[in-house]
XYZ file of C-alpha atoms in Angstrom:
558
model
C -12.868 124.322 -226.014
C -15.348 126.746 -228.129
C -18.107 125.562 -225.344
C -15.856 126.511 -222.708
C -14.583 129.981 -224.247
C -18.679 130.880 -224.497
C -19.309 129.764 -220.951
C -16.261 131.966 -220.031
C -17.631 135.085 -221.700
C -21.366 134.393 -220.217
C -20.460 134.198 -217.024
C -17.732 136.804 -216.175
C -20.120 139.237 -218.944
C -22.713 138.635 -216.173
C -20.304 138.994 -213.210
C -19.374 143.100 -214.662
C -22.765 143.475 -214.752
C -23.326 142.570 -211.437
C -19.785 144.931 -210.143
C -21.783 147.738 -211.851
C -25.149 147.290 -210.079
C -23.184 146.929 -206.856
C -21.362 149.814 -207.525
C -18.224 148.401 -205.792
C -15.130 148.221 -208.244
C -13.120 145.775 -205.241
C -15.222 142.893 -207.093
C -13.156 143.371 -209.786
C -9.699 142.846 -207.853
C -8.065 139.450 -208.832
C -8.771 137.341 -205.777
C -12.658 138.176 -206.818
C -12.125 137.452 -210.296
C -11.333 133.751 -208.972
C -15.458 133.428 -208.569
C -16.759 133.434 -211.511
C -13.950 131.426 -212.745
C -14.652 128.569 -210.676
C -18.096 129.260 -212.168
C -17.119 129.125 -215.436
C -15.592 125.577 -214.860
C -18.674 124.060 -213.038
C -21.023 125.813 -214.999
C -19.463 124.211 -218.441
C -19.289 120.492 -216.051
C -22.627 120.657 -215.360
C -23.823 121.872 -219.097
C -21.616 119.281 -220.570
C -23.098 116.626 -217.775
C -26.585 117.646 -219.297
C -27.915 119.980 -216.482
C -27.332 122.880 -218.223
C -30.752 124.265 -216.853
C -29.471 123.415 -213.132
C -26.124 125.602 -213.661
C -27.883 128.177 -215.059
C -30.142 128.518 -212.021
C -27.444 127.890 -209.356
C -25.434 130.698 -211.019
C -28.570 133.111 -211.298
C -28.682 132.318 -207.528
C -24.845 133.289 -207.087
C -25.290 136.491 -208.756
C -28.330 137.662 -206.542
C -26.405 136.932 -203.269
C -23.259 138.543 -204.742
C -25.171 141.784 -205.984
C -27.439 142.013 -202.203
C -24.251 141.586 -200.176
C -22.467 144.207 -201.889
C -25.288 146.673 -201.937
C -25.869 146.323 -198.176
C -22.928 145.128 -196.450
C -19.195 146.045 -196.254
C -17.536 146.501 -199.222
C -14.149 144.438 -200.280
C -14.700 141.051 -198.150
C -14.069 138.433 -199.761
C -15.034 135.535 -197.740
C -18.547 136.161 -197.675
C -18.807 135.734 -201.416
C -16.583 132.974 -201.933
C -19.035 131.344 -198.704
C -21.627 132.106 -201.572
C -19.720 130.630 -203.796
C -19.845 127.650 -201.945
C -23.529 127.502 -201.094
C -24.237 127.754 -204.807
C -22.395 125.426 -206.749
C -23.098 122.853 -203.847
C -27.018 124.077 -204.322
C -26.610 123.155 -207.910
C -24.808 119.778 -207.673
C -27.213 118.559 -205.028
C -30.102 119.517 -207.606
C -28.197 117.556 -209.905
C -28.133 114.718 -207.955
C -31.278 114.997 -207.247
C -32.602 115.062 -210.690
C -30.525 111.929 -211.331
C -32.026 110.163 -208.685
C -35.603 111.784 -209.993
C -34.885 110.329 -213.864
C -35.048 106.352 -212.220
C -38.847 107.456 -211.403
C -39.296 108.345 -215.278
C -41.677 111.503 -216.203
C -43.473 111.544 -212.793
C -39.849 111.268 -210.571
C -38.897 114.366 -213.114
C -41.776 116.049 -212.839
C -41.621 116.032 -208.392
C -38.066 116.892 -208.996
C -38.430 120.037 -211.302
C -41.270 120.689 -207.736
C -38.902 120.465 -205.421
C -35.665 122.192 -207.370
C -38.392 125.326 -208.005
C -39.334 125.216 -204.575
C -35.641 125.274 -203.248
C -34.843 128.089 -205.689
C -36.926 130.716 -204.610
C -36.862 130.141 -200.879
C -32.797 130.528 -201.128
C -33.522 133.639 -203.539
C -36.098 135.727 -201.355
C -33.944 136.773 -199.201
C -30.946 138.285 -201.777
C -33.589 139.488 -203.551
C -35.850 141.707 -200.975
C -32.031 142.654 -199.714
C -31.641 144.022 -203.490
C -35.176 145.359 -203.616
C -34.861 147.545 -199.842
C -31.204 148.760 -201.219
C -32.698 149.853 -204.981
C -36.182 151.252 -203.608
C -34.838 153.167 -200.451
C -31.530 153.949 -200.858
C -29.726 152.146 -198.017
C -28.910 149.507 -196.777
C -30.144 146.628 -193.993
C -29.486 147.084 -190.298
C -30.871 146.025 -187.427
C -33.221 148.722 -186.773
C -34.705 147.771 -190.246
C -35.307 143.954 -189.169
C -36.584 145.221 -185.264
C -38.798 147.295 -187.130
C -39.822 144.465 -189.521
C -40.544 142.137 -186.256
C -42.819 145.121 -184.454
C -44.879 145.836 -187.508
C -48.605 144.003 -188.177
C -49.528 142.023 -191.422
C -51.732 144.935 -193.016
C -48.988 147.483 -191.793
C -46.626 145.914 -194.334
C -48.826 144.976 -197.012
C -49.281 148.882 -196.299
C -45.900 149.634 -197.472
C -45.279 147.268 -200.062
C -48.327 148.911 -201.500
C -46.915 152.360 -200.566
C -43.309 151.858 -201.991
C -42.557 148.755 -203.225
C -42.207 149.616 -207.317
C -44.582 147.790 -209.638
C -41.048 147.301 -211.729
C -40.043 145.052 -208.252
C -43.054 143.264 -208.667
C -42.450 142.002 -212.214
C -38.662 141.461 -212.030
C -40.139 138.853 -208.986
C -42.327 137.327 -211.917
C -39.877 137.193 -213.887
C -37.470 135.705 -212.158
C -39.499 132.958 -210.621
C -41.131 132.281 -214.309
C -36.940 132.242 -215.507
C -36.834 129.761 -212.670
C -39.633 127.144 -213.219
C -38.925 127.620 -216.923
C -35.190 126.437 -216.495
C -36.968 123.652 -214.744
C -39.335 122.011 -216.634
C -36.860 121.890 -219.429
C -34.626 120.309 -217.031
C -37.618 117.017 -216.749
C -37.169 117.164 -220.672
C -33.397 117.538 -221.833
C -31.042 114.278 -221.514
C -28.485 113.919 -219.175
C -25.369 112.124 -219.535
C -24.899 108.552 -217.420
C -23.480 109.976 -214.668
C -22.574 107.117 -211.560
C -24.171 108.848 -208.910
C -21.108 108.311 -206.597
C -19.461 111.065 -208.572
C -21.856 114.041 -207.305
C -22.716 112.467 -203.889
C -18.228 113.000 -203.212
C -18.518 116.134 -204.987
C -21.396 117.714 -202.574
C -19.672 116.185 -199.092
C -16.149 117.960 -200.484
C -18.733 121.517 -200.865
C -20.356 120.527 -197.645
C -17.126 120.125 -195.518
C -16.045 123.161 -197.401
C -19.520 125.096 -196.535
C -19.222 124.177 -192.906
C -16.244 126.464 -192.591
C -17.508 129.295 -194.134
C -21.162 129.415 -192.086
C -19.716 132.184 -190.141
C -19.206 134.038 -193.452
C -23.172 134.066 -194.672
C -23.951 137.168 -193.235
C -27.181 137.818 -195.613
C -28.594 135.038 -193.893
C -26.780 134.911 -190.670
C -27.384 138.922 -190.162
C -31.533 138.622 -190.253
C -31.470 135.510 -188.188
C -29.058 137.153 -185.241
C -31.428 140.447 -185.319
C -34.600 138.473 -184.842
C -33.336 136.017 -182.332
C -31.783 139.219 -180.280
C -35.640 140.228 -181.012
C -37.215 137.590 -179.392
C -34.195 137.615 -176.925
C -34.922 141.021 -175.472
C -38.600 140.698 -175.417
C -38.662 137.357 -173.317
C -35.888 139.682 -170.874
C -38.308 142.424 -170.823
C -41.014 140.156 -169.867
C -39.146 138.290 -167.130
C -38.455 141.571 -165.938
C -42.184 142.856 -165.655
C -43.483 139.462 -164.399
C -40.621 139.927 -161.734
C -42.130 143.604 -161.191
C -45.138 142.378 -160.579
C -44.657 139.727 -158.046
C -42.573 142.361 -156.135
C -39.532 140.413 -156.381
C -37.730 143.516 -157.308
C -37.965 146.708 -154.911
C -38.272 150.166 -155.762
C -39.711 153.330 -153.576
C -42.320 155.368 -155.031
C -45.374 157.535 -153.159
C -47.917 159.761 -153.912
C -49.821 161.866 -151.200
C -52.222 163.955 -153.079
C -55.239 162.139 -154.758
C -58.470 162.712 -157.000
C -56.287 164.000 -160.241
C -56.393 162.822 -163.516
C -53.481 163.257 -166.238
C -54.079 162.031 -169.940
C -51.040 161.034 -172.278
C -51.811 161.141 -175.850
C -48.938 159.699 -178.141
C -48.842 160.771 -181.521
C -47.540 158.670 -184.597
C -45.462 159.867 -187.184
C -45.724 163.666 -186.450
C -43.666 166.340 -188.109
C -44.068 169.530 -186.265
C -43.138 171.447 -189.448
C -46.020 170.464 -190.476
C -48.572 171.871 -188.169
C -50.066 175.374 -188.031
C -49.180 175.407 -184.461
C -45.446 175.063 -185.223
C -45.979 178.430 -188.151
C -46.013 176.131 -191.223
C -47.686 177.426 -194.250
C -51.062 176.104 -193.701
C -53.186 176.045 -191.312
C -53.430 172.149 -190.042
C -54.155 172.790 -186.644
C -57.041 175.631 -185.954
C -58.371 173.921 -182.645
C -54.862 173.772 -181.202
C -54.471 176.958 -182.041
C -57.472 178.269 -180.323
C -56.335 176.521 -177.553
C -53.046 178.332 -177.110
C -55.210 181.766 -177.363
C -56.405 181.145 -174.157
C -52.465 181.043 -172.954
C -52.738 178.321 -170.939
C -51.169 175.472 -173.560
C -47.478 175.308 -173.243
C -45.874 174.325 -176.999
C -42.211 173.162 -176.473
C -40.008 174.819 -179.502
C -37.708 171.962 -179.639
C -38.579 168.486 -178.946
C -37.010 165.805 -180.878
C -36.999 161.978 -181.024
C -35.265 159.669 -179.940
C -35.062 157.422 -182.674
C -36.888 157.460 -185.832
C -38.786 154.074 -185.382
C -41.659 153.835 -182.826
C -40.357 150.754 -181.253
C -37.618 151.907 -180.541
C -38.361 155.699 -179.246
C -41.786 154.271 -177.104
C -38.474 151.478 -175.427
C -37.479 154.481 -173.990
C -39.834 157.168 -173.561
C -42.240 154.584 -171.500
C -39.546 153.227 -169.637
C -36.347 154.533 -167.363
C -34.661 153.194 -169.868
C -32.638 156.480 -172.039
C -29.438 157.793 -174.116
C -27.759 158.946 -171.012
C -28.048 156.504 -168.649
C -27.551 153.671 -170.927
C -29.963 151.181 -169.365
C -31.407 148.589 -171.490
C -35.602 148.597 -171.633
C -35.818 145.190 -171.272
C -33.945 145.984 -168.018
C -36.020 148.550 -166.614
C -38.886 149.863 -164.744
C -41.807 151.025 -167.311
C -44.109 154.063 -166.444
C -46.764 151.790 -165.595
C -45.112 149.866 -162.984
C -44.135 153.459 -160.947
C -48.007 154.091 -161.285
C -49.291 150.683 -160.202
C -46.831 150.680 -157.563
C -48.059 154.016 -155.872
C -51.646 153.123 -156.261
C -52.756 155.522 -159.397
C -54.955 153.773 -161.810
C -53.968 153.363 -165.008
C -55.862 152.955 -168.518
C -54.508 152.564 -171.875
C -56.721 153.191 -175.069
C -55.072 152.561 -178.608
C -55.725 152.565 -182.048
C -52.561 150.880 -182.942
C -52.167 146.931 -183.733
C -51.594 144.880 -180.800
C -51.218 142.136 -182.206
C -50.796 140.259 -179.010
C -49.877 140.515 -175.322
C -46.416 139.529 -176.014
C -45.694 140.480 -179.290
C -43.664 143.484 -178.854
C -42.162 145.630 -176.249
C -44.992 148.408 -176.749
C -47.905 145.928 -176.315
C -45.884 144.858 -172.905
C -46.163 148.021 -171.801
C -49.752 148.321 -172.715
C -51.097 145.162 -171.374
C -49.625 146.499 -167.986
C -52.338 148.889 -167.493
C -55.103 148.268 -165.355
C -57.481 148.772 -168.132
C -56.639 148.075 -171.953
C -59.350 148.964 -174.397
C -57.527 148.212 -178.441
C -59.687 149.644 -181.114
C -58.184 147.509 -184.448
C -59.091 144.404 -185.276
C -57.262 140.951 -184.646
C -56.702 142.084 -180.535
C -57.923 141.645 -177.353
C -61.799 141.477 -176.859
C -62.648 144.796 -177.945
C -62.522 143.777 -182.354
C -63.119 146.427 -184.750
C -62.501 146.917 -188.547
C -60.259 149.611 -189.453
C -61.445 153.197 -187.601
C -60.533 156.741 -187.538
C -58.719 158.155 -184.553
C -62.028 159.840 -183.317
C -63.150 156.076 -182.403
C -60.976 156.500 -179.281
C -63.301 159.294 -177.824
C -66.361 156.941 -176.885
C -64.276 155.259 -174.166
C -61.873 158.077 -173.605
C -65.563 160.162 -172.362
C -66.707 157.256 -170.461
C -63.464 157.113 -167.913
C -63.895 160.716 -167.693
C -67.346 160.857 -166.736
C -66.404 158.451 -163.964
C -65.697 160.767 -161.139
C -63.265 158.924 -158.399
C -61.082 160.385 -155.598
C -58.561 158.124 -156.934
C -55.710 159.090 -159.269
C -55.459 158.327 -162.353
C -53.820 158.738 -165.991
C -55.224 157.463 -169.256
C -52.610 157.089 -171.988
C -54.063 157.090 -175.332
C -51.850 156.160 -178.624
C -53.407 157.310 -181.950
C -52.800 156.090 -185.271
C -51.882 159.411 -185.989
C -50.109 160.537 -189.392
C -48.807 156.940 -190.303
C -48.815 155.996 -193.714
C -50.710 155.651 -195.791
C -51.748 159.277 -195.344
C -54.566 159.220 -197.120
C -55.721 156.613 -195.252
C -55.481 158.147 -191.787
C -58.864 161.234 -192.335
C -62.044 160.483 -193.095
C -63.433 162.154 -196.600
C -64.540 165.344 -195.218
C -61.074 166.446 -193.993
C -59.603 166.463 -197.696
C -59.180 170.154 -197.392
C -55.537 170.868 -198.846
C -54.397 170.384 -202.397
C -52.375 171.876 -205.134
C -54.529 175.692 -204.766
C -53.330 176.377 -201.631
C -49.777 175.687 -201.304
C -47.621 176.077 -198.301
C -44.833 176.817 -199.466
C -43.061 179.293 -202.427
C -45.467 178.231 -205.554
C -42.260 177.720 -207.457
C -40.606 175.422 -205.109
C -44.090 173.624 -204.661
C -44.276 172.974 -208.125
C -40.357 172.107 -208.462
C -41.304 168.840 -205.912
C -43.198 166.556 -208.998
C -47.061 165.862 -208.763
C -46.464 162.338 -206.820
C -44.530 164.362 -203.422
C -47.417 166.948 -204.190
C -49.867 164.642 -203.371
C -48.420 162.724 -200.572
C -47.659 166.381 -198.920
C -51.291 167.509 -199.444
C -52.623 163.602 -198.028
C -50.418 164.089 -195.350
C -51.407 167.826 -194.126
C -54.985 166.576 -194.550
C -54.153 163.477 -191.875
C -52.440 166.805 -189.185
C -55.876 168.779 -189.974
C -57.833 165.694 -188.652
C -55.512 164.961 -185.353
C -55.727 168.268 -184.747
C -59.462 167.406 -184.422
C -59.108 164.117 -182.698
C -56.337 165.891 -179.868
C -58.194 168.942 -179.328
C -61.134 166.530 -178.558
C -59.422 164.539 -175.954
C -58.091 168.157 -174.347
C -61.188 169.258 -174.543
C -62.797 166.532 -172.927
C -60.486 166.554 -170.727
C -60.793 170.115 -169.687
C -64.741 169.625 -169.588
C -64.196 167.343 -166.878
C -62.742 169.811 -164.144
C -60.439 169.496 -161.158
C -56.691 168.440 -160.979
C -55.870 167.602 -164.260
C -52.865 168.184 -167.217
C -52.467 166.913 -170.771
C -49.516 165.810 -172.804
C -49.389 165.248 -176.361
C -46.068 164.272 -178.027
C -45.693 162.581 -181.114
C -42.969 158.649 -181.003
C -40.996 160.492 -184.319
C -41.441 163.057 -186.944
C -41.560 162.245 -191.102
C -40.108 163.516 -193.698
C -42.449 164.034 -196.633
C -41.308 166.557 -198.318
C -37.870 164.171 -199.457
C -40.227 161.459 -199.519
C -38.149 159.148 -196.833
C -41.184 159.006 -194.859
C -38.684 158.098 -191.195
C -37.038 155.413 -192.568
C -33.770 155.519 -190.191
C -31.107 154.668 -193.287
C -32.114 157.859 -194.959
C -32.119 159.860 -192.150
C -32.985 163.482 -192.004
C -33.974 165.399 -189.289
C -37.615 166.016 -190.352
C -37.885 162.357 -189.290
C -37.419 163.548 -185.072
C -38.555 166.425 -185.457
C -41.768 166.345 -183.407
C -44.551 168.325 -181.307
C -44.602 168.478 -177.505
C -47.541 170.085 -176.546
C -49.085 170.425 -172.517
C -51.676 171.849 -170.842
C -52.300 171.921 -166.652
C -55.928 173.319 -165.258
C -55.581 175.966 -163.052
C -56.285 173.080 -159.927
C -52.948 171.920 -161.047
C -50.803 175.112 -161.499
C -52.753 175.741 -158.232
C -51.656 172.739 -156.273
C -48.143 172.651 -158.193
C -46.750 176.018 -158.780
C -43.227 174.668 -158.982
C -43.840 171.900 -161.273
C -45.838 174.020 -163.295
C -43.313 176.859 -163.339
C -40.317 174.462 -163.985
C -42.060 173.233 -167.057
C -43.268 176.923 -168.416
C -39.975 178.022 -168.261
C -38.354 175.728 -170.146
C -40.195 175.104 -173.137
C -37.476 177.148 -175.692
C -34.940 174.465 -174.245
C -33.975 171.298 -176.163
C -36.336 168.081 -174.944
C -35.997 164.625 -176.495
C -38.617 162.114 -175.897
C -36.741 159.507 -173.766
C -37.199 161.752 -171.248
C -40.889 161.487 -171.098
C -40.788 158.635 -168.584
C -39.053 161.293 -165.871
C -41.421 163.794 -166.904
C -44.445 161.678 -166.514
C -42.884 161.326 -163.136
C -42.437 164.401 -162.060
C -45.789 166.355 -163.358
C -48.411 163.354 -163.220
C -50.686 162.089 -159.816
């Protein structure tokens, strides 16, 4: 009875202290308070079966998918944590069973069963526990947008972030707990067990498995992940199927174009805050050469353009396709800007300096690998393999289609690695111009932000002061080259760096769409189009969100 009254007091001790990380009092209503006294009974079984190591683990487990649910999910449901009730205690009995079966073997059975229970441990514990991490290190919670984003994003991209915000705290409590683990373990292999007929937990785990098969609708931290990437995958196969079907001209659509020899350049920005720019009147001067460019009043800066989404998935879905908020199409159901421009005969190139990691990877590198001409400047893509550049690497074969003159029409889209973090990562050494002398903002309120935000602002301002260079280049160029020609430059969503959220969509602000829209026509153009032209100058005070860049592009390009 004394064994049982400690057990009692562990466990439910460790249960409050998981209500109080979870923040949600509900866990402490009576139908909850039936977990950990089930608990308490199987964890003194198993102790007093000698596998006190196993219940010890299985309830570790228990607590880690209790504590991730209730920090990311719906607060107050109790069938998903009695489902994890469930999946632990039969997780622990089949351990114990297994260890019984290990102990015929002698030291070497143990040893390959301590393996295989350590093994088995942390694969059913990564998930809780990056669910517990996300929720403690951001502030929010999973969704859906967080997993798409997850599925879109490269290897180095997000080794990038765990570098960029994953606490070294996170990375020793994932030490520690996997050292707790294989500790509990190996003095499993070493502690005796009672004689135990192994009839008794073989019953006991098909009564938990029956049991378990009624709840698997209830195991949303596992089911929730797996539903997002399968509607990933889902999607992407629809939106190929679609473009294949484009292609073959199975699907019909009208589109012309009369006039020829003009040439219209899209650049795409990444992760763009117009507050940020000198352009847009912030505090320091980030963009001279844009701003010498509007002196010749000629560039056309909208006032208020805004993103669709705060994820570049999900904003490029739209902007590149007729896919948008008011229409409600889906992308994978609709026609991209390169199909319109293959189907009316206008030749089409695509430069990036993103990761593609392959042709059908993600919605984005669909799009791409429609062009007539893709030329990928990072490494692991396509035949054209570099190491990591700067954004100016995109000018060498930006020039070269240029130089090409050809009564054909054309438009070259180029997407820049732009302002993505790591900041500091995205300007060479010489554009480390801004730091803690020339603040742009009140000094007071500079100072109030704390050295770390300090720096990430001044990396960050640093990263606009180079694109500035890199897309004044490619206008430059651009305007070098003569005739019929216009520019667009608009960023997929803003970031907010000043809160530190960088645009993560659960800790929304609307730094995160704010963005630039910036265009330019030669005088050919404005020439040949005064409408178009005229429709656009007039309207750049008015509210423009990038989804509608597809009808744009439509509108204004050859």
């Amino acid at each position: 009875m004394r064994e049982f009254t400690k057990n009692v007091l562990l466990i439910f001790s460790s249960w409050f202290l998981c209500v109080y990380l979870s923040d949600n009092e509900k866990l402490l209503n009576f139908r909850f308070l039936i977990l950990p006294s089930i608990w308490s009974v199987v964890y003194t079984y198993l102790r007093m079966s000698g596998f006190g190591y196993v219940a010890s683990v299985g309830y570790l487990i228990f607590l880690l998918m209790c504590l991730a649910d209730g920090r990311n999910f719906d607060h107050g449901f109790f069938h998903p944590h009695f489902s994890y009730l469930i999946l632990s205690v039969g997780f622990a009995l089949s351990l114990m069973l297994i260890y019984m079966y290990a102990n015929r073997f002698g030291a070497h059975g143990a040893r390959w069963a301590s393996v295989v229970g350590f093994l088995l441990s942390v694969g059913l514990s990564i998930l809780p526990f990056a669910y517990i991490v996300y929720s403690f290190q951001l502030g929010g919670g999973f969704s859906d947008d967080v997993v798409y984003s997850i599925m879109a994003t490269d290897v180095r991209e997000s080794l990038e972030f765990g570098r960029t915000f994953l606490s070294p705290m996170w990375v020793i409590v994932g030490a520690a707990f996997m050292a707790i683990v294989l500790v509990q373990k190996l003095k499993q292999e070493t502690s005796g067990s009672r004689k135990i007929p192994n009839i008794v937990p073989a019953v006991q785990i098909m009564i938990i498995l029956v049991i378990f098969c009624t709840q698997l609708q209830y195991f949303r931290l596992y089911r929730f992940p797996a539903a997002c990437i399968l509607t990933y995958y889902r999607e992407l196969a629809l939106f190929r199927e679609m473009q294949e079907r484009l292609e073959s001209n199975k699907i019909q659509f009208e589109a012309g174009k009369e006039e020829g020899g003009e040439t219209f350049v899209v650049v795409i920005g990444e992760s763009l805050n117009k507050n940020h720019m000198g352009l847009y009147d912030y505090g320091r001067d980030t963009t001279p050469l844009l701003v010498e460019h509007g002196k010749a009043g000629d560039l056309l800066v909208f006032q208020r353009a805004y993103s669709s989404h705060t994820l570049t998935s999900e904003t490029l879905s739209l902007s590149l396709t007729e896919a948008n908020q008011q229409n409600g199409k889906n992308y994978f159901d609709s026609i991209s800007i390169l199909n319109v421009l293959k189907r009316v005969g206008v030749e089409s190139s695509w430069i990036t300096n993103q990761v593609l990691q392959g042709e059908w990877d993600n919605n984005i590198s669909i799009i791409a690998h429609q062009a007539d001409r893709l030329v990928p400047y990072n490494r692991w893509v396509g035949s054209v393999v570099r190491t990591r550049d700067s954004d100016e690497v995109v000018l060498g074969a930006y020039a070269d289609m240029l130089s090409v003159k050809s009564e054909k029409n054309r438009v070259i889209f180029v997407h820049l690695m732009g302002n993505h973090w790591r900041y500091s990562g995205r300007y060479p050494e010489s554009y480390e111009v801004f730091s803690d002398t020339n603040e742009p903002i009140d000094r007071e309120a500079w100072l109030s932000l704390g050295e770390e935000i300090r720096q990430q602002v001044n990396d960050y301002d640093n990263s606009v002061l180079y694109n500035d260079f890199v897309v004044s280049s490619l206008l430059s160029l651009l305007k070098k080259s003569g005739g019929v020609s216009g520019f667009i430059y608009i960023s997929d969503h803003g970031e907010d760096v000043y809160g530190g959220r960088e645009h993560h969509a659960q800790l929304f602000t609307f730094d995160m769409i704010e963005i630039p829209m910036i265009v330019w026509f030669s005088d050919q153009y404005r020439e040949r189009y005064p409408g178009k032209y005229s429709a656009m100058a007039s309207h750049t005070d008015e509210l423009f969100c990038n989804d509608a860049l597809y009808d744009t592009l439509i509108l204004t390009s050859p």
